[in-house]
Coordinates of C-alpha atoms in Angstrom, one line a residue:
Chain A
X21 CA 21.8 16.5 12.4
X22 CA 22.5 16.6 16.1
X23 CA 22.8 13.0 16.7
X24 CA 21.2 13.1 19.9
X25 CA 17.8 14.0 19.1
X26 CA 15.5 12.8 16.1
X27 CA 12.7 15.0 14.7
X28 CA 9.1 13.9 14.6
X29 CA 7.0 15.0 11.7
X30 CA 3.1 14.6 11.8
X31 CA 1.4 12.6 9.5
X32 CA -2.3 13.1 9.8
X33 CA -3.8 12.1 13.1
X34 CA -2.8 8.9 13.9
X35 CA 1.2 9.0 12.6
X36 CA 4.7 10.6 12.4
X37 CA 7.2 10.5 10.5
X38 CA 10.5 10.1 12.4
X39 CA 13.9 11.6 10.9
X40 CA 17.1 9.5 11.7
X41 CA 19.3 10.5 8.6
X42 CA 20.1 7.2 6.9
X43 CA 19.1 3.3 6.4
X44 CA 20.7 2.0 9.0
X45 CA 19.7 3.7 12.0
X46 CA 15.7 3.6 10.4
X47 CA 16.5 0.0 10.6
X48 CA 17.5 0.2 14.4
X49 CA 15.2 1.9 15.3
X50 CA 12.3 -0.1 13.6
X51 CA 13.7 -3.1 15.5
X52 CA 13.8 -1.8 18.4
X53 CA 10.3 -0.2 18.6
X54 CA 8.8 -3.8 17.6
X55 CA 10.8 -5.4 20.7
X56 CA 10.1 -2.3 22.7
X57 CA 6.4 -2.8 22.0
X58 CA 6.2 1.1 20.7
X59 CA 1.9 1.7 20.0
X60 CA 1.9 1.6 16.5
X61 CA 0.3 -0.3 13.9
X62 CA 2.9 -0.3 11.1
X63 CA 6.4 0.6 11.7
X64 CA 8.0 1.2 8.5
X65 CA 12.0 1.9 8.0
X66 CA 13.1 3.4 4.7
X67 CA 16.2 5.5 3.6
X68 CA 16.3 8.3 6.0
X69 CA 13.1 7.9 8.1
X70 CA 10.5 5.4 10.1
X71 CA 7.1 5.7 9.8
X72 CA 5.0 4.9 13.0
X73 CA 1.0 4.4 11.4
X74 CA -1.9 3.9 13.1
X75 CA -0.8 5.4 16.8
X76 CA -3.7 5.9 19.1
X77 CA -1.7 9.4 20.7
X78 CA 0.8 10.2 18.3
X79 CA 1.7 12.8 20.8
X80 CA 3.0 10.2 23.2
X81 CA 5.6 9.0 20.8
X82 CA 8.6 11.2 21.3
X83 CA 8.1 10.4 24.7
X84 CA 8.0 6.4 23.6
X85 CA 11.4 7.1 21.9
X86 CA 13.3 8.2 24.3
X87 CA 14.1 4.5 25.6
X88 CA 16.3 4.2 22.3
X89 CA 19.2 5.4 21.6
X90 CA 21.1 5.9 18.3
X91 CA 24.5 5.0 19.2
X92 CA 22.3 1.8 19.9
X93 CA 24.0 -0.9 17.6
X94 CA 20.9 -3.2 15.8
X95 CA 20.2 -6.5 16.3
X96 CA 21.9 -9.1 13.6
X97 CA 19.4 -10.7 11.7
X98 CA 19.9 -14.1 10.1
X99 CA 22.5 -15.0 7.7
X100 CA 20.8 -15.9 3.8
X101 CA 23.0 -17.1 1.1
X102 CA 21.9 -16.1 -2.2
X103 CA 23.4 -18.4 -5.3
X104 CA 23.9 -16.2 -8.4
X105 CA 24.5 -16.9 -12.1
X106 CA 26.6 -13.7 -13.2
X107 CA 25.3 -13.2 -16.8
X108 CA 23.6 -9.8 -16.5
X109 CA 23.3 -7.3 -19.2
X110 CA 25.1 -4.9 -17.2
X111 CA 28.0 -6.8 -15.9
X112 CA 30.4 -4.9 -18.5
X113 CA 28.8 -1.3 -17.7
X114 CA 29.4 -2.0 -13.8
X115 CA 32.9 -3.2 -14.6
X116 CA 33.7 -0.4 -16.3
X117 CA 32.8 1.9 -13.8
X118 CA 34.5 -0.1 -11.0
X119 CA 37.6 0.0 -13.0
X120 CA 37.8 -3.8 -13.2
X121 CA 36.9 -6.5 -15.3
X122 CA 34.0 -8.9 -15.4
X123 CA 35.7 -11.8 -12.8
X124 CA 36.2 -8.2 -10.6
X125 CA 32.8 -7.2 -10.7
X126 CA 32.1 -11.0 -9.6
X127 CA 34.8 -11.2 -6.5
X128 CA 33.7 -7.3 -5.1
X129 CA 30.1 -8.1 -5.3
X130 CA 30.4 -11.6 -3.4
X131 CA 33.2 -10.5 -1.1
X132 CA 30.7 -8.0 0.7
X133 CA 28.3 -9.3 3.3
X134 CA 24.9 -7.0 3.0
X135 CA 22.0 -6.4 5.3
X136 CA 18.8 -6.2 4.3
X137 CA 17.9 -2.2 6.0
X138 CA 14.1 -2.0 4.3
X139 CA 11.9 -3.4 1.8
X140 CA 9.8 -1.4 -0.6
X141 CA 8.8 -1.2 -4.3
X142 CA 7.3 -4.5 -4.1
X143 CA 6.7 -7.5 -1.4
X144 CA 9.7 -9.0 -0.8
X145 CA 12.0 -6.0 -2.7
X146 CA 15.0 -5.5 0.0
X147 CA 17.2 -2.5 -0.2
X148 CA 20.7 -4.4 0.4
X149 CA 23.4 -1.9 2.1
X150 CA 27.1 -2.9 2.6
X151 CA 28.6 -2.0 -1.2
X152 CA 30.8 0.8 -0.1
X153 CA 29.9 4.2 -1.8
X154 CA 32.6 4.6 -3.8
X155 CA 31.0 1.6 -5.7
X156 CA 27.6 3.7 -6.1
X157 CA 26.4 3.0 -10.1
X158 CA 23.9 5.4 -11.5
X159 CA 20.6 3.6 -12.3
X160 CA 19.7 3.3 -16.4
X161 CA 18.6 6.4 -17.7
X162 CA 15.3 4.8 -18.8
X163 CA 14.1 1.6 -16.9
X164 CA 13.5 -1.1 -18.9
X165 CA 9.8 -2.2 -19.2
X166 CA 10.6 -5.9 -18.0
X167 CA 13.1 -7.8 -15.6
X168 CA 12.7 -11.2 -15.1
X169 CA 11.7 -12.8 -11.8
X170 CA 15.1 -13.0 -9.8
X171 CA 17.5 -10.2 -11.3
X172 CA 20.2 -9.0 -9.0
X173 CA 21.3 -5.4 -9.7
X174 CA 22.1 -2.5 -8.5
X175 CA 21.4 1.4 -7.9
X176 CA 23.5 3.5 -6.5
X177 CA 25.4 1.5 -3.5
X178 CA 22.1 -0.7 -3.0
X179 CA 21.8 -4.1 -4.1
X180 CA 18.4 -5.5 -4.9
X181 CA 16.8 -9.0 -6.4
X182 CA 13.0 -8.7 -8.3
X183 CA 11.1 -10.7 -6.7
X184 CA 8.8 -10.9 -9.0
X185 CA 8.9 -9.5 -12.7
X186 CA 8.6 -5.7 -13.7
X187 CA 9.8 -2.7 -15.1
X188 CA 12.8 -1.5 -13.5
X189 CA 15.9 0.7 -14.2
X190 CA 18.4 -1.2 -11.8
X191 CA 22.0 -2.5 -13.0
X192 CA 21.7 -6.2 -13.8
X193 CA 25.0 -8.4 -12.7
X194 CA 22.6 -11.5 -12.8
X195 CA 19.8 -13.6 -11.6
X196 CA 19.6 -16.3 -8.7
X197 CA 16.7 -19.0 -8.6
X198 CA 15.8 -18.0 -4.7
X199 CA 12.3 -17.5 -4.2
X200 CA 12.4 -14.1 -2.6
X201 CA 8.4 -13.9 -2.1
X202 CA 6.0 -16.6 -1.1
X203 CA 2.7 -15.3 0.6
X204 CA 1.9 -19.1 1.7
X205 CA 5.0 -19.2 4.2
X206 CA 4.3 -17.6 7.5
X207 CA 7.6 -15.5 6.9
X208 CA 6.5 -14.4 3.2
X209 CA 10.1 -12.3 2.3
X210 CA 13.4 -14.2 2.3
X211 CA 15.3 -11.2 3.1
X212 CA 13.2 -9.2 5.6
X213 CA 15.3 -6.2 7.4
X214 CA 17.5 -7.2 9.2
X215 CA 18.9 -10.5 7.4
X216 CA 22.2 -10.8 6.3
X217 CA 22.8 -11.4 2.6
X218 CA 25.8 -12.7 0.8
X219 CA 26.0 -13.6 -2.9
X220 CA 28.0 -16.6 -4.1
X221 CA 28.7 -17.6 -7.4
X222 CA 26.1 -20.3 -8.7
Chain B
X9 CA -23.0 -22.9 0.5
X10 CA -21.0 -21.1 -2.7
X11 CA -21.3 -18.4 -5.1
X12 CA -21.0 -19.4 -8.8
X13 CA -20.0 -16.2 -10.5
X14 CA -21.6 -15.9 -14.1
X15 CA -20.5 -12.3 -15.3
X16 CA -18.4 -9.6 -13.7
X17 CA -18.3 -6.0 -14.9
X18 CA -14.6 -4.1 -15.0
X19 CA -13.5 -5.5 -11.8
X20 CA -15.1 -7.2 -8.8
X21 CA -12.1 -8.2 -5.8
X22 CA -12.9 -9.6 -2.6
X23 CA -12.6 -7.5 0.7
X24 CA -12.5 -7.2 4.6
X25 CA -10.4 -4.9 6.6
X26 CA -6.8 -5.5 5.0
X27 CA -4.0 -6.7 5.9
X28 CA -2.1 -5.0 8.8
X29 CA 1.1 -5.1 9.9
X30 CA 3.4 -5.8 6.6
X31 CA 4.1 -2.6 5.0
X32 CA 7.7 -2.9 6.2
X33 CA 7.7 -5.7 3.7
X34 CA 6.1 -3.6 1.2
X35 CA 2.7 -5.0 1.1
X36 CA 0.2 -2.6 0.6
X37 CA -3.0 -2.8 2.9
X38 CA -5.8 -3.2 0.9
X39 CA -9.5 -3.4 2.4
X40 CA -12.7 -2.3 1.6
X41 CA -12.4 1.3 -0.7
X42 CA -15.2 2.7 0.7
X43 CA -15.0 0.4 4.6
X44 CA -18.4 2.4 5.8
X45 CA -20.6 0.7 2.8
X46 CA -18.9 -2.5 3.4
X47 CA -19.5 -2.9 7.4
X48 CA -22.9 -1.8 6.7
X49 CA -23.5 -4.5 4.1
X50 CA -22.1 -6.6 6.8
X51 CA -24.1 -6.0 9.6
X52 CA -27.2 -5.8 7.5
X53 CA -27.3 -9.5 6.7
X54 CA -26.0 -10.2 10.9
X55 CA -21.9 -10.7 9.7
X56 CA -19.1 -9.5 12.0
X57 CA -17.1 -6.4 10.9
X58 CA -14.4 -9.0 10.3
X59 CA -16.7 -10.6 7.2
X60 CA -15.2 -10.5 3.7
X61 CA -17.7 -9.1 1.0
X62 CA -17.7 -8.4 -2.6
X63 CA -16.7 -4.7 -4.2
X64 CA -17.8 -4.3 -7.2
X65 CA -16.8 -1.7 -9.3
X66 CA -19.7 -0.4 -11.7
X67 CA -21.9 -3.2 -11.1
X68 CA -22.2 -6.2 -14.2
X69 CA -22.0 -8.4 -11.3
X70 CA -23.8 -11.9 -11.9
X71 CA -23.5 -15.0 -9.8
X72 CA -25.7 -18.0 -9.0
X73 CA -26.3 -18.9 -5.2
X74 CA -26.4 -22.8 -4.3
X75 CA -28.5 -22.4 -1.3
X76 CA -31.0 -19.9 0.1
X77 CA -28.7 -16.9 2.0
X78 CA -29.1 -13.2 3.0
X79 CA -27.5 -10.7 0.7
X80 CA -27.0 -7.0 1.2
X81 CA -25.9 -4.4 -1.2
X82 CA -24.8 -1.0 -0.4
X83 CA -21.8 1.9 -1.4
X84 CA -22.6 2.7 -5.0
X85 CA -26.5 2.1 -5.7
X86 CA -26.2 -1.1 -8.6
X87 CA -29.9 -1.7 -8.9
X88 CA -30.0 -5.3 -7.6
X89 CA -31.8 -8.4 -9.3
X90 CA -32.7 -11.7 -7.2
X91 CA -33.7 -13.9 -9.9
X92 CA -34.9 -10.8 -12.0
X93 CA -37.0 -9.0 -9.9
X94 CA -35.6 -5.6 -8.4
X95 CA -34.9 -5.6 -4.5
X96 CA -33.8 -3.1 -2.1
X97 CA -30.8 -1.1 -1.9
X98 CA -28.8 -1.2 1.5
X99 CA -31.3 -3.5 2.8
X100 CA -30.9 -7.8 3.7
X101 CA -32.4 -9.1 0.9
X102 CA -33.3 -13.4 0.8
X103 CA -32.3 -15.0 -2.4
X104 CA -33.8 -18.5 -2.8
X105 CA -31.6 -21.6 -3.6
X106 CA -30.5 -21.4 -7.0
X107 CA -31.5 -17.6 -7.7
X108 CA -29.7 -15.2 -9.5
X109 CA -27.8 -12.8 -8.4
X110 CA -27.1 -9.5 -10.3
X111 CA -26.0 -5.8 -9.8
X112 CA -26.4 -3.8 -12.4
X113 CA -24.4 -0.8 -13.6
X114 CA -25.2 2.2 -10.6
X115 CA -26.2 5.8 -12.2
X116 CA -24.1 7.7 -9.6
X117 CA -21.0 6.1 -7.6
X118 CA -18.6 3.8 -8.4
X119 CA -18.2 0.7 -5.9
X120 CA -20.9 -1.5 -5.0
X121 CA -20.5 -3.9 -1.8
X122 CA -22.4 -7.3 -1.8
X123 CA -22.2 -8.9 1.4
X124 CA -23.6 -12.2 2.0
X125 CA -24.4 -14.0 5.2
X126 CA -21.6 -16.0 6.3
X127 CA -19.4 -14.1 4.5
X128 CA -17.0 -14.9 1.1
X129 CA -14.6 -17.2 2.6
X130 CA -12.0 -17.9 0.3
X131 CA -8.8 -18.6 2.0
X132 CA -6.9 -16.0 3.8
X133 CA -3.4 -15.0 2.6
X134 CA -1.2 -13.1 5.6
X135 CA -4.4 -12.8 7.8
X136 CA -6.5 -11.2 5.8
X137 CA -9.3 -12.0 2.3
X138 CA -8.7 -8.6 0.4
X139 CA -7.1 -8.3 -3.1
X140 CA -4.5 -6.1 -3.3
X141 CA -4.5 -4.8 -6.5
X142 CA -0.6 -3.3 -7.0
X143 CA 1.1 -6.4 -5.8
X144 CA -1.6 -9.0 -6.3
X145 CA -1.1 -9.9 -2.9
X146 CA -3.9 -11.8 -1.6
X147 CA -6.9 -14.1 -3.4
X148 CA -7.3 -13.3 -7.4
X149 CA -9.4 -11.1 -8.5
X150 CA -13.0 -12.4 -9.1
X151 CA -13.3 -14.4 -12.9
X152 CA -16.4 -15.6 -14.6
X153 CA -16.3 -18.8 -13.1
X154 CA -15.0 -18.6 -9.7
X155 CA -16.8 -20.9 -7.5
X156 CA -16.9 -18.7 -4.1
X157 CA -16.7 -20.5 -0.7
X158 CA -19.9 -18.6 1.6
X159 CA -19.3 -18.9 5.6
X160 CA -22.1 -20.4 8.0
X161 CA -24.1 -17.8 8.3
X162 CA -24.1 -15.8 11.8
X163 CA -27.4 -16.0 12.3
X164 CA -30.9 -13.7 11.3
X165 CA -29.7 -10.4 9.2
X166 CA -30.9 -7.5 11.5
X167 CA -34.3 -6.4 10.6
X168 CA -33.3 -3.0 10.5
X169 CA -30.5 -0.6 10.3
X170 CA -29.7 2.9 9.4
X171 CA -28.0 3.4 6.3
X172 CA -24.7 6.1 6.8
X173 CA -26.7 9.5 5.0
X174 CA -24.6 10.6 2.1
X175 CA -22.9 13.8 3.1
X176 CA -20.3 14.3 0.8
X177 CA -18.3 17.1 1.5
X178 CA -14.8 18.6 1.0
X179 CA -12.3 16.2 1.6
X180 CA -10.9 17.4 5.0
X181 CA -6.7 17.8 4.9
X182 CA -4.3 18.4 7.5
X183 CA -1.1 19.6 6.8
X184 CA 1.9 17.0 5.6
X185 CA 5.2 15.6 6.3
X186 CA 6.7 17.4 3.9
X187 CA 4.1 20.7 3.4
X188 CA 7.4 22.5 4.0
X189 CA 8.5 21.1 0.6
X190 CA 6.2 23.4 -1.4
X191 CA 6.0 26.8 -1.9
X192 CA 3.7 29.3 0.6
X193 CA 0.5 29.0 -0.3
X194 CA 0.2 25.4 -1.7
X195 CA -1.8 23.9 0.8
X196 CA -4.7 27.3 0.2
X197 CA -4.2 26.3 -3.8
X198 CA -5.4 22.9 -2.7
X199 CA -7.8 23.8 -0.8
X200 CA -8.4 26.8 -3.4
X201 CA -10.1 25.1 -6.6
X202 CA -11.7 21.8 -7.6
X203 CA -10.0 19.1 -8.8
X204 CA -11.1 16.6 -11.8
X205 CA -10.8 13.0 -10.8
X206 CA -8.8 11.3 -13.8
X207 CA -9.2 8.0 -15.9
X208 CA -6.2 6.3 -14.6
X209 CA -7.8 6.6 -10.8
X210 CA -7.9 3.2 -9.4
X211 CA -7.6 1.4 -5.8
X212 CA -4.3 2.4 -5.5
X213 CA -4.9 6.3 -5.7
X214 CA -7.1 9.4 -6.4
X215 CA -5.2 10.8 -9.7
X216 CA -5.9 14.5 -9.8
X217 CA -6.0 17.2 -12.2
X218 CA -5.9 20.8 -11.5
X219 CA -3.7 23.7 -10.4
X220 CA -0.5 22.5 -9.7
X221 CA 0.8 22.3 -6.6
X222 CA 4.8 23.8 -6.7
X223 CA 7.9 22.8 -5.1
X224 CA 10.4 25.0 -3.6
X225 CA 13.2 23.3 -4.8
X226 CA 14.1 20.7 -6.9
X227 CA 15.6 17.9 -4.4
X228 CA 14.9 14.3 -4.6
X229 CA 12.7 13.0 -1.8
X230 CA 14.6 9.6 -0.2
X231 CA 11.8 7.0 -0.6
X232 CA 10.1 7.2 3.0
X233 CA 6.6 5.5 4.6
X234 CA 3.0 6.3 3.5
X235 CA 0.1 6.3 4.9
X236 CA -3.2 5.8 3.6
X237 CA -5.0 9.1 2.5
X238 CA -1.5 10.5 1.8
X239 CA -1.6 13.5 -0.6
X240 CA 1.2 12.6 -2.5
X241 CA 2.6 15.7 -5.7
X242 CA 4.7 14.2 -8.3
X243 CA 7.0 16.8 -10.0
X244 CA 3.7 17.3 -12.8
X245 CA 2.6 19.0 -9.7
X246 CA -0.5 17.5 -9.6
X247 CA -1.8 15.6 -6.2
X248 CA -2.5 11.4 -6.2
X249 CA -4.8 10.8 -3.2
X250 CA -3.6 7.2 -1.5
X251 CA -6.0 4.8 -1.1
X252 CA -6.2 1.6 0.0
X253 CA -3.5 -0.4 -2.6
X254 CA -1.0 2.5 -2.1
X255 CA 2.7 1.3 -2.4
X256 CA 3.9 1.3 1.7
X257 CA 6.8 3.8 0.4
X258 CA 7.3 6.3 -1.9
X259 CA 9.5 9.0 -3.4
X260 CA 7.7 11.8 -3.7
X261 CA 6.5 14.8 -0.8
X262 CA 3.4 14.7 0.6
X263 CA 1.7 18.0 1.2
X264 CA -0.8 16.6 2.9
X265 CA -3.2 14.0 4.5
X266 CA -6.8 13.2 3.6
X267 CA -9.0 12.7 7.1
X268 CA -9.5 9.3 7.3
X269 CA -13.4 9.4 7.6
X270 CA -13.4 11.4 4.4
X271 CA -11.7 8.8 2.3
X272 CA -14.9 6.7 1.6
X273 CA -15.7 9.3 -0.9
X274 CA -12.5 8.7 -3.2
X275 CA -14.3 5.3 -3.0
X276 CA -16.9 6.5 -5.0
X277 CA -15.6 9.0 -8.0
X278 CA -15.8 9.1 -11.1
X279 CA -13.6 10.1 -13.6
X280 CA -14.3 13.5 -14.7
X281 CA -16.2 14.1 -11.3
X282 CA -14.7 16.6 -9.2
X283 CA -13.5 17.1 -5.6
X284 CA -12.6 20.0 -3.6
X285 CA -10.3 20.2 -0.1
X286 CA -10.7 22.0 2.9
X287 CA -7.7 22.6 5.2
X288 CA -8.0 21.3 8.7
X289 CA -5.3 22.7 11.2
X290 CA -2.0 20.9 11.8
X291 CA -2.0 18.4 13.8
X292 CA 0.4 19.2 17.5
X293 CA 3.8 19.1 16.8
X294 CA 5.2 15.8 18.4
X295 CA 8.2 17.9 19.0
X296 CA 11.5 15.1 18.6
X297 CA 13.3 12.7 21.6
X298 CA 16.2 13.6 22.9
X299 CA 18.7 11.7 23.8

């Protein structure tokens, strides 16, 4: 992808899709529509893209993005510490593929500081980026119909926590007792994009 | 003044507009399924557009008022009872201190709307009074039993007002993000046959069955924003309509995107009932920014 230009995609008549190639320039550029005050009603970062919803002239936009710029670096959101209790069914199938052993798996995954690049699946679900990608696991074959309420796990080089209990096919290392979703605090996610997540041992 | 609710049939949530503003924390909109119904129900019995009503899905709705109030019902026509007597459909109706309120199953439709002067004001969660029914975001769904907080009322209910006439037509798509996904000729096979609404159809989405719609290759979609009337094609090929409780992302193309006038329709299907697409052109290319 030339690296100076994004592509636009149309999305209906009142949004686009906008192309940026990966997480972590989506989340730049989410951040700095909302500061920039970009016309939209819902700007959405995910892997490779940002949706801009509900946009009265959709066709206005491109010219809207030209006050960003890629090479832009994002804005550091706040740091979170997340406490963790590594006893997760997977800790031994992660360990094995890092080549290490259990105390390993423990010291690589709180020796990385992550940021939170977009939420999905579920209120409060962050996608966590900063495991390098020779540490990518592959998810289980077949999810399992029920994760408690606080498991921390991982799917390819993302980290995750449930905030809330469900089926789910994500490595488990282990849980943490942080409420991650609260929809009676004005700031309902812990880790919205942007914040900066490290794990310590509990 | 409150609602005591008595009976419910297979699910009655609270609505207004939704919630704006949060999918990039993965909360889904929500709102009123079929909005149209609901702001007439509103501005029948004098609420603002703002007012948070009752959707009812296949009436079996029964709930007790405390004092005399206005109540409107319109969407889906549930015959209504005001202490047993039939009233008016999409029409302000007065229900005496005490009465009875009850919708009954409608012969055609799906989603009632039961708006009552004042409005249902049950505490808002993140701005808004609608259920979200993926995440459970927002108050519970309505239980026998629920004591429901009613507003002051606004003032008189407007004497008269037009009901929207039911056109149902075609459901009117444009082209999607990711139309270039499929194979030439999906969008006309869309567009082509009628498609049977299925069982599992809820709030969340229009499940469809039909001619499949195919994929020119087999790549994985990285998860990426939706929007509401989203046509999304799961690799069974066959197209999920998003509605209002869609998940904010998802994995899988979409070919294309319902109009957004159109969608009040999907409000009111059945299972079994079918639907047919007509293509609208692309919207203009936005082109990209350059940097």
């Amino acid at each position: 992808m030339d690296p100076r230009s994004v592509r636009l995609r149309p999305v209906g008549r009142t949004a686009a899709l906008v192309e940026v190639g990966d997480a972590a320039t989506a989340f730049a550029l989410a951040t700095w529509a909302r500061s920039a005050g970009v016309d939209a009603v819902e700007v959405v970062p995910a892997a490779e893209t940002v949706l801009f919803d509900g946009v009265a002239d959709p066709g206005a936009l491109a010219a809207a993005l030209e006050g960003w710029s890629p090479a832009a670096a994002p804005v550091a959101g706040e740091p979170v510490e997340v406490p963790v209790t590594y006893d997760g069914p997977d800790l031994d199938f992660v360990a094995e593929a890092w080549g290490t052993d259990r105390d390993g798996v423990v010291a690589h995954h709180t020796g990385v500081e992550y940021v939170a690049e977009f939420c999905g699946f579920a209120p409060g679900f962050s996608y966590l980026a900063g495991l390098p990608a020779d540490l990518a696991v592959p998810r289980l074959a077949s999810p399992r119909a029920r994760i408690p309420a606080g498991s921390v796990g991982l799917a390819g080089a993302w980290c995750g926590i449930y905030p809330t209990a469900s089926p789910g096919g994500w490595r488990l290392l282990g849980r943490t007792d942080v409420t991650l979703w609260d929809q009676t605090r004005e700031q309902p996610a812990l880790l919205p994009p942007g914040t900066r997540v490290t794990f310590v041992v509990a | 003044m409150t609602l005591h609710v008595v009976e419910t049939g297979p699910l009655v949530t609270v609505q207004d507009r939704g919630r704006v503003g949060l999918a990039h924390l993965g909360v889904p909109r929500a709102g009123a399924l079929d909005a149209p119904a609901a702001a007439l129900a509103n501005r029948l019995v004098g609420n603002d557009p703002t007012a948070a009503v009752l959707e009812v899905l296949l009436g079996g709705l029964s709930a007790r008022a405390d004092a005399g109030c206005w109540v409107a019902v319109t969407g889906a026509p549930s015959p209504l009872l005001v202490a047993g007597e039939a009233r008016g459909h999409a029409h302000a109706e007065w229900v005496p201190a005490g009465a009875t309120i009850t919708l009954l199953r409608p012969e055609t439709g799906a989603r009632s709307y039961l708006a009552v002067a004042g409005g249902i004001a049950v505490d808002p969660v993140l701005g808004s009074r609608s259920t979200d029914t993926l995440a459970w975001v927002g108050p519970p769904r309505v239980e026998v039993g629920a004591v429901l907080p009613v507003g002051p009322s606004y003032g008189e209910p407007r004497p008269l007002d037009t009901p929207r006439t039911p056109r149902p037509g075609p459901l009117r798509v444009t082209p999607g993000p990711r139309a270039d996904w499929f194979v030439d000729g999906a969008l006309d096979v869309l567009c082509g046959s009628p498609y049977v609404v299925e069982a599992d159809s809820n709030r969340v989405g229009l499940r469809l069955d039909g001619p499949p719609l195919e994929r020119r290759g087999a790549d994985e979609l990285a998860s990426e924003g939706m929007v509401l009337g989203a046509v999304q094609v799961p690799p069974s090929g066959r197209p999920v309509v998003f509605l209002a409780d869609h998940p904010p992302t998802g994995g899988y193309p979409v070919i294309g995107v319902v109009d957004a006038d159109d969608l009040w329709q999907c409000a009111q299907l059945r299972p079994g009932e079918t639907v047919r697409f007509s293509r609208r052109p692309a919207p203009p290319d936005p082109g990209s920014a350059t940097h």
